[in-house]
PDB file of C-alpha atoms in Angstrom:
ATOM      1  CA  MET U  22      89.664  72.742  80.107  1.00 51.00           C
ATOM      2  CA  ALA U  23      93.427  73.332  80.414  1.00 57.00           C
ATOM      3  CA  ALA U  24      93.222  76.111  77.823  1.00 56.00           C
ATOM      4  CA  ASP U  25      90.289  77.731  79.713  1.00 84.00           C
ATOM      5  CA  LEU U  26      92.247  77.568  82.978  1.00 88.00           C
ATOM      6  CA  THR U  27      95.275  79.103  81.268  1.00 92.00           C
ATOM      7  CA  ARG U  28      93.132  81.955  79.932  1.00 94.00           C
ATOM      8  CA  PHE U  29      91.641  82.559  83.381  1.00 94.00           C
ATOM      9  CA  LEU U  30      95.031  82.633  85.145  1.00 95.00           C
ATOM     10  CA  ALA U  31      96.424  84.983  82.494  1.00 96.00           C
ATOM     11  CA  ALA U  32      93.440  87.326  83.013  1.00 96.00           C
ATOM     12  CA  TYR U  33      93.855  87.108  86.776  1.00 97.00           C
ATOM     13  CA  ASP U  34      97.530  88.033  86.609  1.00 96.00           C
ATOM     14  CA  ALA U  35      96.763  90.869  84.139  1.00 96.00           C
ATOM     15  CA  VAL U  36      94.485  92.519  86.705  1.00 96.00           C
ATOM     16  CA  LEU U  37      96.929  91.999  89.604  1.00 95.00           C
ATOM     17  CA  ASP U  38      99.832  93.310  87.510  1.00 93.00           C
ATOM     18  CA  HIS U  39      97.936  96.621  87.136  1.00 92.00           C
ATOM     19  CA  TRP U  40      97.184  97.143  90.804  1.00 96.00           C
ATOM     20  CA  PRO U  41      98.415 100.676  91.519  1.00 96.00           C
ATOM     21  CA  VAL U  42     100.677  99.623  94.435  1.00 97.00           C
ATOM     22  CA  PRO U  43     103.529  97.112  94.900  1.00 97.00           C
ATOM     23  CA  VAL U  44     102.284  93.766  96.140  1.00 97.00           C
ATOM     24  CA  ASP U  45     103.612  90.707  97.889  1.00 97.00           C
ATOM     25  CA  ARG U  46     102.154  87.356  96.833  1.00 97.00           C
ATOM     26  CA  MET U  47     101.843  84.914  99.703  1.00 97.00           C
ATOM     27  CA  ASP U  48     100.915  81.204  99.551  1.00 98.00           C
ATOM     28  CA  LEU U  49      99.694  79.801 102.893  1.00 98.00           C
ATOM     29  CA  THR U  50      99.491  76.003 103.104  1.00 97.00           C
ATOM     30  CA  SER U  51      97.121  73.872 105.175  1.00 96.00           C
ATOM     31  CA  GLU U  52      95.314  70.549 104.863  1.00 96.00           C
ATOM     32  CA  TYR U  53      92.722  72.401 102.767  1.00 97.00           C
ATOM     33  CA  GLY U  54      95.283  73.372 100.167  1.00 97.00           C
ATOM     34  CA  THR U  55      97.282  76.492  99.335  1.00 98.00           C
ATOM     35  CA  THR U  56      95.674  79.873  99.885  1.00 98.00           C
ATOM     36  CA  ARG U  57      96.860  82.818  97.811  1.00 98.00           C
ATOM     37  CA  VAL U  58      96.953  86.105  99.658  1.00 98.00           C
ATOM     38  CA  THR U  59      97.978  89.335  97.943  1.00 98.00           C
ATOM     39  CA  ALA U  60      99.439  91.798 100.450  1.00 98.00           C
ATOM     40  CA  CYS U  61     100.281  95.490 100.138  1.00 98.00           C
ATOM     41  CA  GLY U  62     100.983  98.483 102.360  1.00 98.00           C
ATOM     42  CA  PRO U  63     103.441  99.013 105.225  1.00 97.00           C
ATOM     43  CA  VAL U  64     104.463  95.732 106.821  1.00 96.00           C
ATOM     44  CA  ASP U  65     104.027  97.278 110.266  1.00 95.00           C
ATOM     45  CA  GLY U  66     100.570  98.674 109.445  1.00 96.00           C
ATOM     46  CA  GLU U  67      97.427  97.467 111.190  1.00 97.00           C
ATOM     47  CA  PRO U  68      96.239  94.338 109.339  1.00 98.00           C
ATOM     48  CA  LEU U  69      93.107  94.628 107.177  1.00 98.00           C
ATOM     49  CA  VAL U  70      91.805  91.366 105.653  1.00 98.00           C
ATOM     50  CA  LEU U  71      89.580  91.642 102.566  1.00 98.00           C
ATOM     51  CA  LEU U  72      87.107  88.886 101.639  1.00 98.00           C
ATOM     52  CA  HIS U  73      85.655  89.178  98.120  1.00 98.00           C
ATOM     53  CA  GLY U  74      82.149  88.395  96.935  1.00 96.00           C
ATOM     54  CA  GLY U  75      81.202  85.234  95.085  1.00 93.00           C
ATOM     55  CA  GLY U  76      82.933  84.784  91.744  1.00 91.00           C
ATOM     56  CA  ALA U  77      84.843  88.079  92.041  1.00 95.00           C
ATOM     57  CA  THR U  78      88.292  86.830  93.160  1.00 96.00           C
ATOM     58  CA  SER U  79      90.542  88.934  95.328  1.00 97.00           C
ATOM     59  CA  ALA U  80      91.534  90.911  92.228  1.00 97.00           C
ATOM     60  CA  VAL U  81      88.233  92.868  92.621  1.00 97.00           C
ATOM     61  CA  TRP U  82      89.868  95.220  95.150  1.00 98.00           C
ATOM     62  CA  PHE U  83      91.893  97.014  92.419  1.00 97.00           C
ATOM     63  CA  ALA U  84      90.102 100.328  93.067  1.00 98.00           C
ATOM     64  CA  ASN U  85      90.507 100.155  96.842  1.00 98.00           C
ATOM     65  CA  VAL U  86      94.035  99.040  97.621  1.00 98.00           C
ATOM     66  CA  ALA U  87      95.868 102.275  96.835  1.00 98.00           C
ATOM     67  CA  ASP U  88      93.866 104.232  99.439  1.00 98.00           C
ATOM     68  CA  LEU U  89      93.584 101.459 102.007  1.00 98.00           C
ATOM     69  CA  SER U  90      97.246 100.467 101.911  1.00 98.00           C
ATOM     70  CA  ARG U  91      98.579 103.933 102.648  1.00 97.00           C
ATOM     71  CA  THR U  92      98.266 103.253 106.331  1.00 95.00           C
ATOM     72  CA  ARG U  93      97.106  99.621 106.579  1.00 97.00           C
ATOM     73  CA  ARG U  94      98.740  96.301 105.781  1.00 98.00           C
ATOM     74  CA  VAL U  95      96.112  94.974 103.387  1.00 98.00           C
ATOM     75  CA  TYR U  96      95.599  91.238 102.765  1.00 98.00           C
ATOM     76  CA  ALA U  97      93.310  90.226  99.884  1.00 98.00           C
ATOM     77  CA  VAL U  98      92.430  86.552 100.140  1.00 98.00           C
ATOM     78  CA  ASP U  99      91.396  84.084  97.411  1.00 98.00           C
ATOM     79  CA  ARG U 100      89.029  81.543  98.976  1.00 96.00           C
ATOM     80  CA  ILE U 101      89.793  77.842  98.613  1.00 93.00           C
ATOM     81  CA  GLY U 102      87.518  76.085  96.137  1.00 90.00           C
ATOM     82  CA  GLU U 103      86.531  79.242  94.211  1.00 93.00           C
ATOM     83  CA  ALA U 104      87.924  81.067  91.237  1.00 93.00           C
ATOM     84  CA  GLY U 105      91.394  82.458  91.960  1.00 95.00           C
ATOM     85  CA  ARG U 106      94.939  81.383  92.610  1.00 96.00           C
ATOM     86  CA  SER U 107      94.228  79.312  95.697  1.00 96.00           C
ATOM     87  CA  LEU U 108      94.623  75.567  95.116  1.00 95.00           C
ATOM     88  CA  ARG U 109      92.499  72.874  96.741  1.00 93.00           C
ATOM     89  CA  GLY U 110      94.297  70.276  98.842  1.00 93.00           C
ATOM     90  CA  GLY U 111      93.493  66.883 100.230  1.00 89.00           C
ATOM     91  CA  ARG U 112      90.687  68.034 102.523  1.00 94.00           C
ATOM     92  CA  PRO U 113      87.808  69.869 100.791  1.00 92.00           C
ATOM     93  CA  VAL U 114      85.908  72.661 102.513  1.00 95.00           C
ATOM     94  CA  ARG U 115      82.451  71.023 102.872  1.00 93.00           C
ATOM     95  CA  SER U 116      80.896  72.711 105.896  1.00 95.00           C
ATOM     96  CA  VAL U 117      80.757  76.034 107.734  1.00 96.00           C
ATOM     97  CA  ASP U 118      83.093  74.506 110.362  1.00 96.00           C
ATOM     98  CA  ASP U 119      85.568  73.683 107.608  1.00 96.00           C
ATOM     99  CA  LEU U 120      85.267  77.179 106.146  1.00 97.00           C
ATOM    100  CA  PHE U 121      86.053  78.822 109.492  1.00 97.00           C
ATOM    101  CA  ASP U 122      88.832  76.350 110.280  1.00 97.00           C
ATOM    102  CA  TRP U 123      90.344  77.299 106.912  1.00 98.00           C
ATOM    103  CA  LEU U 124      90.058  81.034 107.728  1.00 98.00           C
ATOM    104  CA  ASP U 125      91.578  80.443 111.140  1.00 97.00           C
ATOM    105  CA  GLY U 126      94.579  78.948 109.400  1.00 97.00           C
ATOM    106  CA  VAL U 127      94.842  81.897 107.049  1.00 98.00           C
ATOM    107  CA  LEU U 128      94.853  84.384 109.891  1.00 97.00           C
ATOM    108  CA  ASP U 129      97.415  82.285 111.737  1.00 97.00           C
ATOM    109  CA  GLY U 130      99.617  82.454 108.671  1.00 96.00           C
ATOM    110  CA  LEU U 131      99.321  86.255 108.562  1.00 96.00           C
ATOM    111  CA  GLY U 132     100.611  86.609 112.099  1.00 91.00           C
ATOM    112  CA  PRO U 133      99.489  86.983 115.705  1.00 84.00           C
ATOM    113  CA  GLY U 134      96.976  89.487 117.013  1.00 90.00           C
ATOM    114  CA  ARG U 135      93.574  90.692 115.865  1.00 96.00           C
ATOM    115  CA  VAL U 136      92.718  91.846 112.391  1.00 98.00           C
ATOM    116  CA  ASP U 137      90.184  94.229 110.898  1.00 98.00           C
ATOM    117  CA  LEU U 138      87.912  92.193 108.668  1.00 98.00           C
ATOM    118  CA  CYS U 139      86.085  93.500 105.585  1.00 98.00           C
ATOM    119  CA  GLY U 140      83.820  91.439 103.376  1.00 98.00           C
ATOM    120  CA  HIS U 141      81.630  92.156 100.355  1.00 98.00           C
ATOM    121  CA  SER U 142      78.391  90.261  99.574  1.00 98.00           C
ATOM    122  CA  TYR U 143      78.993  86.549 100.369  1.00 97.00           C
ATOM    123  CA  GLY U 144      82.320  87.620 101.817  1.00 98.00           C
ATOM    124  CA  GLY U 145      80.344  89.833 104.181  1.00 98.00           C
ATOM    125  CA  TRP U 146      78.428  86.803 105.427  1.00 98.00           C
ATOM    126  CA  ILE U 147      81.690  84.966 106.059  1.00 98.00           C
ATOM    127  CA  ALA U 148      83.182  87.989 107.841  1.00 98.00           C
ATOM    128  CA  LEU U 149      80.140  88.476 110.103  1.00 98.00           C
ATOM    129  CA  THR U 150      79.559  84.850 111.019  1.00 98.00           C
ATOM    130  CA  TYR U 151      83.285  84.286 111.612  1.00 98.00           C
ATOM    131  CA  ALA U 152      83.481  87.386 113.845  1.00 98.00           C
ATOM    132  CA  LEU U 153      80.444  86.202 115.842  1.00 98.00           C
ATOM    133  CA  ARG U 154      82.085  82.814 116.332  1.00 97.00           C
ATOM    134  CA  THR U 155      85.610  83.993 116.949  1.00 97.00           C
ATOM    135  CA  PRO U 156      85.381  87.578 118.275  1.00 97.00           C
ATOM    136  CA  GLN U 157      88.815  87.448 119.893  1.00 97.00           C
ATOM    137  CA  ARG U 158      90.407  87.478 116.407  1.00 97.00           C
ATOM    138  CA  VAL U 159      88.520  90.530 114.993  1.00 98.00           C
ATOM    139  CA  ARG U 160      89.131  94.130 116.080  1.00 98.00           C
ATOM    140  CA  LYS U 161      86.649  95.841 113.722  1.00 98.00           C
ATOM    141  CA  LEU U 162      84.262  94.575 111.105  1.00 98.00           C
ATOM    142  CA  THR U 163      83.116  96.168 107.805  1.00 98.00           C
ATOM    143  CA  LEU U 164      80.308  94.642 105.743  1.00 98.00           C
ATOM    144  CA  LEU U 165      79.828  95.874 102.174  1.00 98.00           C
ATOM    145  CA  ASP U 166      76.233  95.280 101.045  1.00 98.00           C
ATOM    146  CA  PRO U 167      76.373  91.931 102.823  1.00 98.00           C
ATOM    147  CA  THR U 168      74.016  89.152 101.687  1.00 97.00           C
ATOM    148  CA  GLN U 169      72.219  86.682 103.968  1.00 96.00           C
ATOM    149  CA  CYS U 170      73.282  88.547 107.060  1.00 97.00           C
ATOM    150  CA  PHE U 171      70.207  90.609 107.980  1.00 97.00           C
ATOM    151  CA  ALA U 172      67.683  89.859 105.194  1.00 96.00           C
ATOM    152  CA  GLY U 173      67.167  87.487 102.295  1.00 96.00           C
ATOM    153  CA  TYR U 174      67.576  87.997  98.570  1.00 97.00           C
ATOM    154  CA  LYS U 175      64.966  89.651  96.369  1.00 97.00           C
ATOM    155  CA  ALA U 176      63.085  87.035  94.314  1.00 97.00           C
ATOM    156  CA  GLY U 177      63.760  88.977  91.123  1.00 96.00           C
ATOM    157  CA  TYR U 178      67.495  88.909  91.736  1.00 97.00           C
ATOM    158  CA  LEU U 179      67.487  85.123  92.196  1.00 96.00           C
ATOM    159  CA  LEU U 180      65.324  84.557  89.135  1.00 96.00           C
ATOM    160  CA  ARG U 181      67.653  86.693  87.032  1.00 96.00           C
ATOM    161  CA  ALA U 182      70.677  84.814  88.382  1.00 94.00           C
ATOM    162  CA  LEU U 183      69.189  81.352  87.887  1.00 93.00           C
ATOM    163  CA  PRO U 184      70.458  80.653  84.346  1.00 91.00           C
ATOM    164  CA  MET U 185      74.009  81.626  85.435  1.00 88.00           C
ATOM    165  CA  LEU U 186      73.747  79.393  88.505  1.00 87.00           C
ATOM    166  CA  ILE U 187      72.422  76.402  86.552  1.00 89.00           C
ATOM    167  CA  ARG U 188      74.900  76.678  83.680  1.00 91.00           C
ATOM    168  CA  PRO U 189      77.531  79.327  84.323  1.00 91.00           C
ATOM    169  CA  THR U 190      79.229  80.813  81.267  1.00 93.00           C
ATOM    170  CA  SER U 191      81.294  83.900  80.708  1.00 94.00           C
ATOM    171  CA  GLN U 192      78.550  85.445  78.570  1.00 95.00           C
ATOM    172  CA  ARG U 193      75.836  84.830  81.179  1.00 95.00           C
ATOM    173  CA  ALA U 194      78.003  86.199  84.005  1.00 95.00           C
ATOM    174  CA  ARG U 195      78.777  89.373  82.099  1.00 96.00           C
ATOM    175  CA  ALA U 196      75.158  89.868  81.142  1.00 96.00           C
ATOM    176  CA  PHE U 197      74.029  89.416  84.753  1.00 96.00           C
ATOM    177  CA  LEU U 198      76.658  91.903  85.940  1.00 96.00           C
ATOM    178  CA  ALA U 199      75.546  94.468  83.339  1.00 96.00           C
ATOM    179  CA  TRP U 200      71.900  94.037  84.492  1.00 97.00           C
ATOM    180  CA  GLU U 201      72.649  94.330  88.232  1.00 97.00           C
ATOM    181  CA  THR U 202      75.014  97.326  87.796  1.00 96.00           C
ATOM    182  CA  ARG U 203      72.636  98.998  85.359  1.00 94.00           C
ATOM    183  CA  GLY U 204      75.361  99.182  82.778  1.00 93.00           C
ATOM    184  CA  ALA U 205      77.944 100.924  84.989  1.00 92.00           C
ATOM    185  CA  GLU U 206      81.396 101.316  83.514  1.00 91.00           C
ATOM    186  CA  VAL U 207      83.577  98.395  84.565  1.00 93.00           C
ATOM    187  CA  ASP U 208      87.345  98.017  84.181  1.00 95.00           C
ATOM    188  CA  PRO U 209      87.713  95.888  80.985  1.00 95.00           C
ATOM    189  CA  ALA U 210      90.490  93.675  82.355  1.00 96.00           C
ATOM    190  CA  TRP U 211      88.497  92.827  85.483  1.00 95.00           C
ATOM    191  CA  LEU U 212      85.299  92.297  83.455  1.00 96.00           C
ATOM    192  CA  ASP U 213      87.149  89.762  81.336  1.00 96.00           C
ATOM    193  CA  LEU U 214      88.369  88.034  84.479  1.00 96.00           C
ATOM    194  CA  TYR U 215      84.895  88.038  86.011  1.00 96.00           C
ATOM    195  CA  GLY U 216      83.442  86.357  82.936  1.00 95.00           C
ATOM    196  CA  LEU U 217      86.172  83.691  82.850  1.00 95.00           C
ATOM    197  CA  ALA U 218      85.771  83.062  86.605  1.00 94.00           C
ATOM    198  CA  ALA U 219      82.209  81.851  85.980  1.00 93.00           C
ATOM    199  CA  GLU U 220      83.658  78.888  84.069  1.00 90.00           C
ATOM    200  CA  PHE U 221      86.392  78.167  86.634  1.00 88.00           C
ATOM    201  CA  PRO U 222      86.320  74.565  87.970  1.00 80.00           C
ATOM    202  CA  ARG U 223      85.151  74.780  91.547  1.00 72.00           C
ATOM    203  CA  THR U 224      83.701  72.906  94.454  1.00 70.00           C
ATOM    204  CA  LYS U 225      80.270  73.622  95.918  1.00 79.00           C
ATOM    205  CA  VAL U 226      80.295  76.931  97.783  1.00 86.00           C
ATOM    206  CA  VAL U 227      79.480  76.552 101.485  1.00 92.00           C
ATOM    207  CA  VAL U 228      76.269  78.357 102.389  1.00 88.00           C
ATOM    208  CA  GLY U 229      75.211  78.660 105.994  1.00 90.00           C
ATOM    209  CA  ARG U 230      72.239  80.124 107.848  1.00 93.00           C
ATOM    210  CA  ARG U 231      71.546  83.778 108.478  1.00 96.00           C
ATOM    211  CA  PRO U 232      72.759  84.670 111.970  1.00 96.00           C
ATOM    212  CA  ARG U 233      69.978  84.654 114.554  1.00 96.00           C
ATOM    213  CA  SER U 234      69.040  87.876 116.272  1.00 96.00           C
ATOM    214  CA  ARG U 235      70.202  86.771 119.711  1.00 96.00           C
ATOM    215  CA  ARG U 236      73.609  85.887 118.267  1.00 96.00           C
ATOM    216  CA  LEU U 237      73.850  89.320 116.641  1.00 97.00           C
ATOM    217  CA  ARG U 238      72.895  91.034 119.899  1.00 97.00           C
ATOM    218  CA  SER U 239      75.801  89.327 121.627  1.00 96.00           C
ATOM    219  CA  SER U 240      78.400  91.014 119.392  1.00 97.00           C
ATOM    220  CA  THR U 241      80.897  93.359 121.010  1.00 96.00           C
ATOM    221  CA  ILE U 242      82.754  94.162 117.784  1.00 98.00           C
ATOM    222  CA  PRO U 243      82.443  97.688 116.281  1.00 98.00           C
ATOM    223  CA  THR U 244      80.810  97.147 112.922  1.00 98.00           C
ATOM    224  CA  LEU U 245      80.267  99.304 109.807  1.00 98.00           C
ATOM    225  CA  VAL U 246      77.557  98.260 107.334  1.00 98.00           C
ATOM    226  CA  LEU U 247      77.803 100.059 103.977  1.00 98.00           C
ATOM    227  CA  LEU U 248      74.847  99.483 101.687  1.00 98.00           C
ATOM    228  CA  ALA U 249      74.501  99.946  97.948  1.00 98.00           C
ATOM    229  CA  GLY U 250      71.704 102.431  97.288  1.00 97.00           C
ATOM    230  CA  ASP U 251      70.752 100.756  93.977  1.00 97.00           C
ATOM    231  CA  SER U 252      71.322  97.196  95.094  1.00 98.00           C
ATOM    232  CA  ARG U 253      69.166  94.670  93.244  1.00 97.00           C
ATOM    233  CA  ALA U 254      70.218  91.847  95.540  1.00 98.00           C
ATOM    234  CA  HIS U 255      68.049  92.729  98.507  1.00 98.00           C
ATOM    235  CA  ASP U 256      65.918  95.433 100.127  1.00 98.00           C
ATOM    236  CA  ILE U 257      68.559  97.666 101.744  1.00 98.00           C
ATOM    237  CA  ARG U 258      65.928  99.283 103.972  1.00 97.00           C
ATOM    238  CA  ARG U 259      65.243  95.924 105.571  1.00 97.00           C
ATOM    239  CA  VAL U 260      68.939  95.177 105.808  1.00 98.00           C
ATOM    240  CA  GLU U 261      69.728  98.484 107.440  1.00 98.00           C
ATOM    241  CA  ALA U 262      66.810  98.276 109.870  1.00 98.00           C
ATOM    242  CA  ALA U 263      67.731  94.752 110.972  1.00 98.00           C
ATOM    243  CA  ALA U 264      71.409  95.661 111.404  1.00 98.00           C
ATOM    244  CA  ARG U 265      70.499  98.684 113.536  1.00 98.00           C
ATOM    245  CA  LEU U 266      67.991  96.678 115.575  1.00 97.00           C
ATOM    246  CA  HIS U 267      70.159  93.673 116.373  1.00 97.00           C
ATOM    247  CA  LEU U 268      73.814  94.729 116.326  1.00 97.00           C
ATOM    248  CA  PRO U 269      74.787  96.736 119.456  1.00 95.00           C
ATOM    249  CA  HIS U 270      77.858  98.494 118.090  1.00 96.00           C
ATOM    250  CA  VAL U 271      76.906  99.193 114.477  1.00 98.00           C
ATOM    251  CA  GLU U 272      77.140 102.163 112.159  1.00 98.00           C
ATOM    252  CA  THR U 273      75.295 102.126 108.841  1.00 98.00           C
ATOM    253  CA  ALA U 274      75.429 104.223 105.725  1.00 98.00           C
ATOM    254  CA  VAL U 275      73.978 104.059 102.206  1.00 97.00           C
ATOM    255  CA  LEU U 276      76.225 104.608  99.200  1.00 96.00           C
ATOM    256  CA  PRO U 277      73.937 106.310  96.625  1.00 95.00           C
ATOM    257  CA  GLY U 278      74.049 105.332  92.996  1.00 93.00           C
ATOM    258  CA  LEU U 279      75.885 102.035  93.583  1.00 95.00           C
ATOM    259  CA  SER U 280      74.645  98.558  92.740  1.00 97.00           C
ATOM    260  CA  HIS U 281      75.404  95.424  94.796  1.00 98.00           C
ATOM    261  CA  HIS U 282      78.102  94.091  92.447  1.00 97.00           C
ATOM    262  CA  GLY U 283      79.573  97.502  91.786  1.00 96.00           C
ATOM    263  CA  VAL U 284      80.304  98.317  95.411  1.00 96.00           C
ATOM    264  CA  PRO U 285      84.095  97.675  95.447  1.00 96.00           C
ATOM    265  CA  PHE U 286      84.991  99.569  92.294  1.00 95.00           C
ATOM    266  CA  VAL U 287      82.326 102.073  91.229  1.00 94.00           C
ATOM    267  CA  ARG U 288      82.968 105.445  92.892  1.00 92.00           C
ATOM    268  CA  ALA U 289      85.451 103.692  95.098  1.00 96.00           C
ATOM    269  CA  ALA U 290      86.942 106.863  96.609  1.00 96.00           C
ATOM    270  CA  ALA U 291      83.875 107.466  98.797  1.00 96.00           C
ATOM    271  CA  LEU U 292      83.812 103.910 100.032  1.00 97.00           C
ATOM    272  CA  ASN U 293      87.537 103.944 100.775  1.00 98.00           C
ATOM    273  CA  SER U 294      87.251 107.186 102.784  1.00 98.00           C
ATOM    274  CA  MET U 295      84.368 105.941 104.880  1.00 98.00           C
ATOM    275  CA  LEU U 296      86.093 102.633 105.588  1.00 98.00           C
ATOM    276  CA  LEU U 297      89.352 104.311 106.628  1.00 98.00           C
ATOM    277  CA  ASP U 298      87.511 106.866 108.837  1.00 98.00           C
ATOM    278  CA  PHE U 299      85.738 104.012 110.610  1.00 98.00           C
ATOM    279  CA  LEU U 300      88.926 102.000 111.122  1.00 97.00           C
ATOM    280  CA  ALA U 301      90.744 105.059 112.513  1.00 96.00           C
ATOM    281  CA  LYS U 302      88.238 105.646 115.287  1.00 94.00           C
ATOM    282  CA  PRO U 303      89.449 104.615 118.758  1.00 88.00           C
TER     283      PRO U 303
END
């Protein structure tokens, strides 16, 4: 197990070392442990916090940070209890309340004031539900093909993922990624990291309920929902319709030719441009 962890950390550092911008590595401590945050961009830029999808680690933003950090102070967070450089402490994250208490502490550590929050997949669920619970901390919200926010998973997606969920291995994770992305070209260093992350020792991931419609309708936060046109995770038509129906201040768009798992790094320039345009609006 020690050798596997060493390989994972080496792969993680290899991806971070090739980010196209200078970075600052921050370790924020709390009763939940030590949270690794990788920061880049002007220190006086508006803060943009990135929450990765399940199993992806914060290194997944390698194709986004160069564009995003030109004007923003970008913070990519490794969640406690998942693959990455964050270290669990004496108090495990066991509930949604714990998860949001942990995220409160992370934002406290980054400084005062509101942040723009962006989440992909499961990170999108965290971003949305946190913003609904703590709207005073979030200026704008971006959800990248978010899961369990407006609709459920496709049965075929869950069936295909089942072997990886029951007994995660690097080979199974890579095969699942290849299936969902329809064989899209993936950075080899990150692909190696993604496979090793499947075997990372972890705690049980906190999964909460889909936000209820009345809670969504109470939101006052400007929100951008970007959907993967070829997502195999869910029916994007249902997701978009529900977001438009229930969120008062929402914009939606479909990114054609992208799968759910490929959203952050396949054809990233278009995503980056849409995200920055949205954040720049008054």
